[in-house]
Amino acid sequence: MLLAVDVQYRDDCGFAAGVLFQDWHSDRAVRTVSARVDGIGEYVPGEFYKRELPCILKLLSLVDEDIDCVIIDGFVYLDGDARPCLGKHLFDAVQGRYPIVGVAKTSFAGISDQYEVLRGDSKRPLYVATAGYDLDDAKCSIAAMHGKHRIPSLLKIVDQRCRSDSIPANEHNSDEASSNVQCQIL
């Protein structure tokens, strides 16, 4: 089972969403899970991971399935292999229990083209880096994920889920009650 995660913020709250799916070729989620973390604090330049990490760790605590890999929206290493970023801090926080594959939509100064993956007809690459997972395998897996466009369809779903969960319950167009933890079987 694979888990793709993303985090959004609103005021002093972090909202993490996760999409569980069978394998790299899956076209649909098995289950989604989300978590809210209050009091995440202000952004500090160079310490972005300090806001996202608690949200992802809370989300992971809600997953009972055996996870083969966690896919994050962002970098594992800012330069690909030496300057730790969210993915490396997550890998260390879970003591290497889960391999981490980071998929970033924009480049960062110092990341080389060896981390680029082109999907579909897009001329703009994604940037893939890893901790505990072979880089070439991760790049091939991201390239093979379902969807015709630059962003794989399941990564789009986790992004959309994360954004919708970050809207307070009174701003939703549904009767869903706000809670700190939400799970949905698809």
Coordinates of N, CA and C in Angstrom, one line a residue:
M1 N 0.9 -1.2 0.0 CA 0.0 0.0 0.0 C 0.9 1.2 0.0
L2 N 0.5 2.2 -0.8 CA 1.3 3.5 -0.8 C 0.4 4.6 -0.2
L3 N 1.0 5.6 0.3 CA 0.3 6.7 0.9 C 0.9 8.0 0.4
A4 N 0.0 8.8 -0.3 CA 0.4 10.1 -0.7 C -0.1 11.1 0.3
V5 N 0.7 12.1 0.7 CA 0.2 13.1 1.7 C 0.5 14.5 1.2
D6 N -0.3 15.4 1.8 CA -0.1 16.8 1.5 C -0.6 17.6 2.7
V7 N -0.1 18.8 2.9 CA -0.5 19.6 4.1 C -0.8 21.0 3.6
Q8 N -1.9 21.6 4.2 CA -2.2 23.0 3.9 C -2.4 23.7 5.3
Y9 N -2.4 25.0 5.3 CA -2.5 25.8 6.5 C -3.6 26.8 6.4
R10 N -4.2 27.1 7.5 CA -5.2 28.1 7.7 C -5.0 28.7 9.1
D11 N -4.7 29.9 9.2 CA -4.5 30.6 10.5 C -3.4 29.8 11.2
D12 N -3.7 29.3 12.4 CA -2.7 28.5 13.2 C -2.9 27.0 13.2
C13 N -3.6 26.5 12.1 CA -3.9 25.1 12.0 C -3.3 24.5 10.7
G14 N -2.8 23.3 10.9 CA -2.3 22.5 9.7 C -3.3 21.4 9.4
F15 N -3.6 21.2 8.2 CA -4.5 20.2 7.7 C -3.7 19.2 6.8
A16 N -3.6 18.0 7.2 CA -2.9 17.0 6.4 C -4.0 16.0 5.8
A17 N -3.8 15.7 4.6 CA -4.6 14.7 3.9 C -3.8 13.6 3.3
G18 N -4.3 12.4 3.3 CA -3.6 11.3 2.8 C -4.5 10.4 1.9
V19 N -3.9 9.9 0.8 CA -4.6 9.0 -0.1 C -3.9 7.7 -0.1
L20 N -4.5 6.6 0.3 CA -3.9 5.3 0.3 C -4.3 4.6 -1.0
F21 N -3.4 4.0 -1.7 CA -3.6 3.3 -2.9 C -2.8 2.1 -3.1
Q22 N -3.2 1.1 -3.8 CA -2.6 -0.2 -3.9 C -1.2 -0.2 -4.4
D23 N -1.0 0.4 -5.6 CA 0.4 0.4 -6.2 C 0.6 1.6 -7.1
W24 N 1.7 1.7 -7.7 CA 2.1 2.9 -8.5 C 1.2 3.1 -9.7
H25 N 0.5 2.0 -10.1 CA -0.3 2.1 -11.3 C -1.8 2.3 -11.0
S26 N -2.1 2.4 -9.7 CA -3.5 2.5 -9.3 C -4.2 3.8 -9.9
D27 N -5.4 3.7 -10.2 CA -6.2 4.8 -10.8 C -7.2 5.4 -9.8
R28 N -7.2 4.7 -8.6 CA -8.2 5.2 -7.6 C -7.6 4.9 -6.2
A29 N -8.1 5.7 -5.2 CA -7.8 5.6 -3.8 C -8.5 4.4 -3.2
V30 N -7.9 3.7 -2.3 CA -8.5 2.7 -1.5 C -9.2 3.4 -0.3
R31 N -8.6 4.4 0.2 CA -9.1 5.2 1.4 C -8.4 6.5 1.5
T32 N -9.1 7.5 2.0 CA -8.5 8.8 2.3 C -8.6 9.0 3.8
V33 N -7.6 9.7 4.3 CA -7.6 10.0 5.7 C -7.1 11.5 5.9
S34 N -7.6 12.1 6.9 CA -7.1 13.5 7.1 C -7.0 13.8 8.6
A35 N -6.2 14.8 8.9 CA -5.9 15.2 10.3 C -5.7 16.7 10.4
R36 N -6.1 17.2 11.5 CA -5.9 18.6 11.8 C -5.0 18.8 13.0
V37 N -4.1 19.7 12.9 CA -3.2 20.0 14.0 C -3.2 21.4 14.3
D38 N -3.6 21.8 15.5 CA -3.7 23.2 16.0 C -2.4 23.6 16.5
G39 N -2.2 25.0 16.5 CA -1.0 25.6 17.1 C 0.3 25.2 16.4
I40 N 0.3 25.2 15.0 CA 1.5 24.8 14.3 C 2.6 25.9 14.2
G41 N 2.2 27.1 14.6 CA 3.2 28.2 14.6 C 3.4 28.9 13.3
E42 N 4.2 29.9 13.4 CA 4.5 30.7 12.2 C 5.6 30.0 11.3
Y43 N 5.6 30.4 10.1 CA 6.7 29.9 9.2 C 8.0 30.6 9.5
V44 N 9.0 29.8 9.6 CA 10.4 30.3 9.9 C 11.2 29.9 8.6
P45 N 11.8 30.9 7.9 CA 12.6 30.5 6.8 C 13.7 29.5 7.1
G46 N 13.7 28.5 6.2 CA 14.7 27.4 6.3 C 14.2 26.3 7.3
E47 N 13.0 26.5 7.9 CA 12.5 25.5 8.8 C 11.1 25.1 8.5
F48 N 10.8 25.1 7.2 CA 9.4 24.8 6.7 C 8.9 23.5 7.3
Y49 N 9.8 22.5 7.3 CA 9.4 21.2 7.8 C 8.8 21.1 9.2
K50 N 9.2 22.1 10.0 CA 8.6 22.1 11.4 C 7.1 22.4 11.4
R51 N 6.6 23.0 10.4 CA 5.1 23.1 10.3 C 4.4 21.9 9.7
E52 N 5.0 21.3 8.8 CA 4.4 20.1 8.1 C 4.6 18.8 8.8
L53 N 5.7 18.6 9.4 CA 6.1 17.3 10.0 C 5.1 16.9 11.1
P54 N 4.7 17.7 12.0 CA 3.7 17.3 13.0 C 2.3 16.8 12.4
C55 N 1.9 17.5 11.3 CA 0.7 17.2 10.6 C 0.8 15.8 10.0
I56 N 1.9 15.5 9.3 CA 2.1 14.3 8.6 C 2.2 13.1 9.7
L57 N 2.9 13.4 10.7 CA 3.1 12.3 11.8 C 1.7 12.0 12.4
K58 N 0.9 13.0 12.6 CA -0.5 12.7 13.2 C -1.3 11.9 12.2
L59 N -1.2 12.3 10.9 CA -1.9 11.5 9.8 C -1.4 10.1 9.8
L60 N -0.1 9.9 9.9 CA 0.4 8.5 9.9 C -0.1 7.7 11.1
S61 N -0.3 8.3 12.2 CA -0.8 7.6 13.4 C -2.2 7.1 13.2
L62 N -2.9 7.6 12.2 CA -4.3 7.2 11.9 C -4.4 6.1 10.9
V63 N -3.3 5.7 10.3 CA -3.3 4.7 9.2 C -2.9 3.3 9.8
D64 N -3.8 2.4 9.6 CA -3.6 1.0 10.1 C -3.0 0.1 9.1
E65 N -3.1 0.5 7.8 CA -2.6 -0.3 6.7 C -1.1 -0.4 6.7
D66 N -0.5 -1.5 6.2 CA 0.9 -1.6 6.0 C 1.3 -0.7 4.9
I67 N 2.2 0.3 5.1 CA 2.6 1.2 4.1 C 4.0 0.8 3.6
D68 N 4.1 0.8 2.3 CA 5.3 0.4 1.6 C 6.2 1.7 1.3
C69 N 5.5 2.8 1.2 CA 6.2 4.1 0.8 C 5.2 5.2 1.1
V70 N 5.8 6.4 1.5 CA 5.0 7.6 1.7 C 5.5 8.6 0.6
I71 N 4.6 9.2 -0.1 CA 4.9 10.1 -1.2 C 4.5 11.5 -0.6
I72 N 5.4 12.4 -0.6 CA 5.1 13.7 0.0 C 5.1 14.8 -1.2
D73 N 4.4 15.8 -0.9 CA 4.4 17.0 -1.9 C 5.5 17.9 -1.4
G74 N 6.7 17.7 -2.0 CA 7.8 18.5 -1.6 C 9.1 17.8 -1.8
F75 N 10.2 18.4 -1.2 CA 11.5 17.8 -1.4 C 11.9 16.9 -0.2
V76 N 12.7 16.0 -0.5 CA 13.4 15.2 0.5 C 14.7 15.9 0.9
Y77 N 15.4 16.3 -0.1 CA 16.6 17.1 0.0 C 16.5 18.2 -0.9
L78 N 16.8 19.4 -0.5 CA 16.7 20.6 -1.3 C 17.6 20.5 -2.6
D79 N 18.7 19.9 -2.4 CA 19.7 19.8 -3.6 C 19.7 18.4 -4.1
G80 N 18.7 17.6 -3.7 CA 18.6 16.2 -4.2 C 19.2 15.2 -3.3
D81 N 20.3 15.5 -2.6 CA 21.0 14.4 -1.8 C 21.7 14.9 -0.6
A82 N 21.8 16.1 -0.2 CA 22.6 16.5 0.9 C 21.9 17.5 1.9
R83 N 21.2 18.4 1.4 CA 20.5 19.4 2.2 C 19.2 19.0 2.7
P84 N 19.0 18.4 3.9 CA 17.7 17.8 4.3 C 16.6 18.8 4.3
C85 N 15.5 18.3 3.8 CA 14.2 19.0 3.8 C 13.1 18.1 4.4
L86 N 11.9 18.5 4.2 CA 10.7 17.8 4.8 C 10.9 16.3 4.7
G87 N 11.1 15.7 3.5 CA 11.2 14.3 3.3 C 12.2 13.6 4.2
K88 N 13.4 14.2 4.3 CA 14.5 13.6 5.1 C 14.1 13.7 6.6
H89 N 13.5 14.8 7.0 CA 13.1 14.9 8.4 C 12.0 13.9 8.7
L90 N 11.1 13.7 7.8 CA 10.1 12.7 8.0 C 10.7 11.3 8.1
F91 N 11.6 11.0 7.2 CA 12.3 9.7 7.2 C 12.9 9.4 8.5
D92 N 13.6 10.5 9.1 CA 14.3 10.3 10.4 C 13.3 10.2 11.5
A93 N 12.2 11.0 11.4 CA 11.2 11.0 12.5 C 10.5 9.6 12.6
V94 N 10.3 8.9 11.5 CA 9.7 7.6 11.5 C 10.8 6.5 11.6
Q95 N 12.0 6.9 11.8 CA 13.2 6.0 12.0 C 13.3 5.0 10.8
G96 N 13.1 5.6 9.6 CA 13.3 4.8 8.4 C 12.2 3.7 8.2
R97 N 11.2 3.7 9.0 CA 10.1 2.7 8.9 C 9.5 2.7 7.5
Y98 N 9.3 3.9 6.9 CA 8.7 4.0 5.6 C 9.7 4.7 4.7
P99 N 10.0 4.2 3.5 CA 10.7 4.9 2.5 C 9.9 6.2 2.1
I100 N 10.6 7.3 1.8 CA 10.0 8.5 1.4 C 10.3 8.9 0.0
V101 N 9.3 9.2 -0.8 CA 9.5 9.8 -2.2 C 8.9 11.2 -2.2
G102 N 9.7 12.1 -2.5 CA 9.3 13.5 -2.5 C 9.1 13.9 -4.0
V103 N 7.9 14.6 -4.2 CA 7.6 15.1 -5.6 C 7.4 16.6 -5.4
A104 N 8.3 17.3 -6.0 CA 8.1 18.8 -5.9 C 7.8 19.3 -7.3
K105 N 6.9 20.3 -7.3 CA 6.5 20.9 -8.6 C 7.4 22.0 -9.1
T106 N 8.2 22.6 -8.3 CA 9.1 23.6 -8.7 C 10.5 23.3 -8.3
S107 N 11.5 23.8 -9.1 CA 12.9 23.5 -8.8 C 13.3 24.3 -7.6
F108 N 14.4 24.0 -7.1 CA 15.1 24.7 -6.0 C 16.5 24.9 -6.5
A109 N 17.1 26.1 -6.2 CA 18.5 26.3 -6.7 C 19.4 25.2 -6.1
G110 N 20.1 24.6 -7.0 CA 21.1 23.6 -6.6 C 20.6 22.2 -6.9
I111 N 19.3 22.0 -7.3 CA 18.9 20.7 -7.7 C 19.2 20.4 -9.2
S112 N 19.8 19.3 -9.5 CA 20.2 19.1 -10.8 C 19.1 18.4 -11.6
D113 N 19.3 18.3 -12.9 CA 18.3 17.7 -13.8 C 18.2 16.2 -13.6
Q114 N 19.1 15.6 -12.9 CA 19.0 14.1 -12.6 C 17.7 13.8 -11.8
Y115 N 17.1 14.8 -11.2 CA 15.9 14.6 -10.3 C 14.6 14.9 -11.1
E116 N 14.8 15.3 -12.3 CA 13.6 15.7 -13.1 C 12.9 14.5 -13.7
V117 N 11.5 14.6 -13.7 CA 10.7 13.6 -14.4 C 9.7 14.4 -15.2
L118 N 9.6 14.1 -16.5 CA 8.6 14.6 -17.4 C 7.4 13.6 -17.5
R119 N 6.2 14.1 -17.4 CA 5.0 13.3 -17.6 C 4.2 13.9 -18.7
G120 N 3.5 13.0 -19.4 CA 2.6 13.4 -20.4 C 3.3 14.3 -21.4
D121 N 2.6 15.3 -21.9 CA 3.1 16.3 -22.9 C 3.8 17.5 -22.2
S122 N 3.9 17.5 -20.9 CA 4.4 18.6 -20.2 C 5.8 18.9 -20.5
K123 N 6.2 20.1 -20.6 CA 7.6 20.6 -20.8 C 8.2 20.9 -19.5
R124 N 7.3 21.0 -18.4 CA 7.8 21.4 -17.1 C 7.9 20.1 -16.2
P125 N 9.1 19.8 -15.7 CA 9.3 18.6 -15.0 C 8.8 18.7 -13.5
L126 N 8.6 17.5 -13.0 CA 8.5 17.3 -11.5 C 9.9 17.0 -11.0
Y127 N 10.1 17.2 -9.8 CA 11.4 16.9 -9.2 C 11.2 15.9 -8.1
V128 N 11.9 14.7 -8.3 CA 11.7 13.6 -7.4 C 13.0 13.3 -6.7
A129 N 12.9 13.2 -5.4 CA 14.1 12.8 -4.5 C 13.6 11.8 -3.5
T130 N 14.5 11.0 -2.9 CA 14.1 9.9 -2.1 C 14.9 9.8 -0.8
A131 N 14.4 9.1 0.2 CA 15.1 8.6 1.3 C 14.6 7.2 1.6
G132 N 15.6 6.2 1.5 CA 15.2 4.8 1.7 C 14.6 4.2 0.5
Y133 N 14.6 4.8 -0.6 CA 14.0 4.3 -1.8 C 14.9 4.6 -3.0
D134 N 15.1 3.7 -3.9 CA 16.0 3.9 -5.1 C 15.5 5.1 -5.9
L135 N 16.3 6.0 -6.2 CA 15.9 7.2 -7.0 C 15.4 6.8 -8.4
D136 N 16.1 6.0 -9.1 CA 15.7 5.6 -10.5 C 14.3 4.9 -10.4
D137 N 14.1 4.0 -9.5 CA 12.8 3.4 -9.3 C 11.7 4.4 -9.0
A138 N 12.0 5.3 -8.1 CA 11.0 6.3 -7.8 C 10.7 7.2 -9.0
K139 N 11.6 7.6 -9.8 CA 11.4 8.4 -11.0 C 10.5 7.6 -12.0
C140 N 10.8 6.4 -12.2 CA 10.0 5.5 -13.1 C 8.6 5.3 -12.6
S141 N 8.5 5.2 -11.3 CA 7.2 5.0 -10.6 C 6.3 6.2 -10.8
I142 N 6.9 7.4 -10.5 CA 6.2 8.6 -10.6 C 5.7 8.9 -12.1
A143 N 6.7 8.6 -13.0 CA 6.4 8.7 -14.4 C 5.2 7.8 -14.8
A144 N 5.1 6.6 -14.2 CA 4.1 5.6 -14.6 C 2.8 5.8 -13.9
M145 N 2.7 6.7 -12.9 CA 1.4 6.8 -12.2 C 0.3 7.2 -13.1
H146 N -0.9 6.9 -12.7 CA -2.1 7.2 -13.5 C -2.3 8.7 -13.8
G147 N -2.7 9.0 -15.0 CA -3.0 10.4 -15.3 C -2.2 10.8 -16.5
K148 N -2.9 11.6 -17.4 CA -2.3 12.0 -18.6 C -1.4 13.2 -18.5
H149 N -1.6 14.0 -17.4 CA -0.9 15.3 -17.3 C 0.3 15.2 -16.4
R150 N 0.9 16.4 -16.2 CA 2.1 16.6 -15.4 C 2.0 16.0 -14.0
I151 N 0.9 16.3 -13.3 CA 0.7 15.8 -12.0 C -0.2 14.5 -12.0
P152 N 0.3 13.4 -11.4 CA -0.4 12.2 -11.4 C -1.8 12.4 -10.7
S153 N -2.8 11.7 -11.2 CA -4.2 12.0 -10.7 C -4.4 11.7 -9.2
L154 N -3.7 10.8 -8.6 CA -3.8 10.6 -7.2 C -3.1 11.6 -6.4
L155 N -2.1 12.2 -6.9 CA -1.5 13.4 -6.2 C -2.3 14.6 -6.3
K156 N -3.1 14.7 -7.4 CA -4.1 15.8 -7.5 C -5.2 15.6 -6.5
I157 N -5.6 14.4 -6.3 CA -6.7 14.1 -5.4 C -6.3 14.5 -4.0
V158 N -5.1 14.1 -3.6 CA -4.6 14.4 -2.2 C -4.5 15.9 -2.0
D159 N -4.1 16.6 -3.0 CA -4.0 18.1 -2.9 C -5.4 18.7 -2.8
Q160 N -6.3 18.2 -3.6 CA -7.7 18.7 -3.5 C -8.3 18.4 -2.1
R161 N -8.1 17.2 -1.7 CA -8.7 16.8 -0.4 C -8.1 17.6 0.8
C162 N -6.8 17.9 0.7 CA -6.2 18.7 1.7 C -6.7 20.1 1.7
R163 N -6.9 20.7 0.6 CA -7.5 22.0 0.5 C -8.9 22.1 1.0
S164 N -9.7 21.1 0.7 CA -11.1 21.1 1.1 C -11.2 20.9 2.6
D165 N -10.3 20.1 3.2 CA -10.3 19.9 4.6 C -9.8 21.1 5.4
S166 N -9.1 22.0 4.7 CA -8.6 23.2 5.4 C -9.6 24.3 5.5
I167 N -10.7 24.1 4.9 CA -11.8 25.1 5.0 C -12.6 24.8 6.2
P168 N -12.8 25.7 7.1 CA -13.6 25.5 8.3 C -15.0 25.0 8.0
A169 N -15.6 24.2 8.9 CA -16.9 23.5 8.6 C -18.0 24.5 8.2
N170 N -18.0 25.7 8.8 CA -19.0 26.7 8.5 C -18.9 27.3 7.1
E171 N -17.7 27.0 6.4 CA -17.5 27.5 5.1 C -17.8 26.4 4.0
H172 N -18.0 25.1 4.5 CA -18.3 24.0 3.5 C -19.7 24.2 3.0
N173 N -20.0 23.7 1.9 CA -21.3 23.7 1.3 C -22.0 22.3 1.7
S174 N -21.6 21.7 2.7 CA -22.2 20.4 3.1 C -22.5 20.5 4.6
D175 N -23.1 19.4 5.1 CA -23.5 19.4 6.5 C -22.4 18.7 7.3
E176 N -21.2 18.4 6.7 CA -20.1 17.8 7.4 C -19.7 18.6 8.7
A177 N -19.6 17.9 9.8 CA -19.1 18.6 11.0 C -17.6 18.6 11.0
S178 N -17.1 19.7 11.5 CA -15.6 19.8 11.7 C -15.2 18.9 12.8
S179 N -14.1 18.2 12.6 CA -13.5 17.4 13.7 C -12.0 17.4 13.5
N180 N -11.3 16.9 14.5 CA -9.8 16.9 14.4 C -9.3 15.7 13.5
V181 N -10.1 14.7 13.3 CA -9.7 13.6 12.5 C -10.9 13.1 11.6
Q182 N -10.7 12.9 10.4 CA -11.7 12.5 9.5 C -11.2 11.3 8.6
C183 N -12.0 10.3 8.4 CA -11.6 9.2 7.6 C -12.8 8.9 6.6
Q184 N -12.5 8.5 5.4 CA -13.5 8.2 4.5 C -13.1 7.0 3.6
I185 N -13.9 6.1 3.5 CA -13.7 4.9 2.6 C -14.3 5.2 1.3
L186 N -13.4 5.1 0.2 CA -13.9 5.4 -1.1 C -14.3 4.1 -1.8

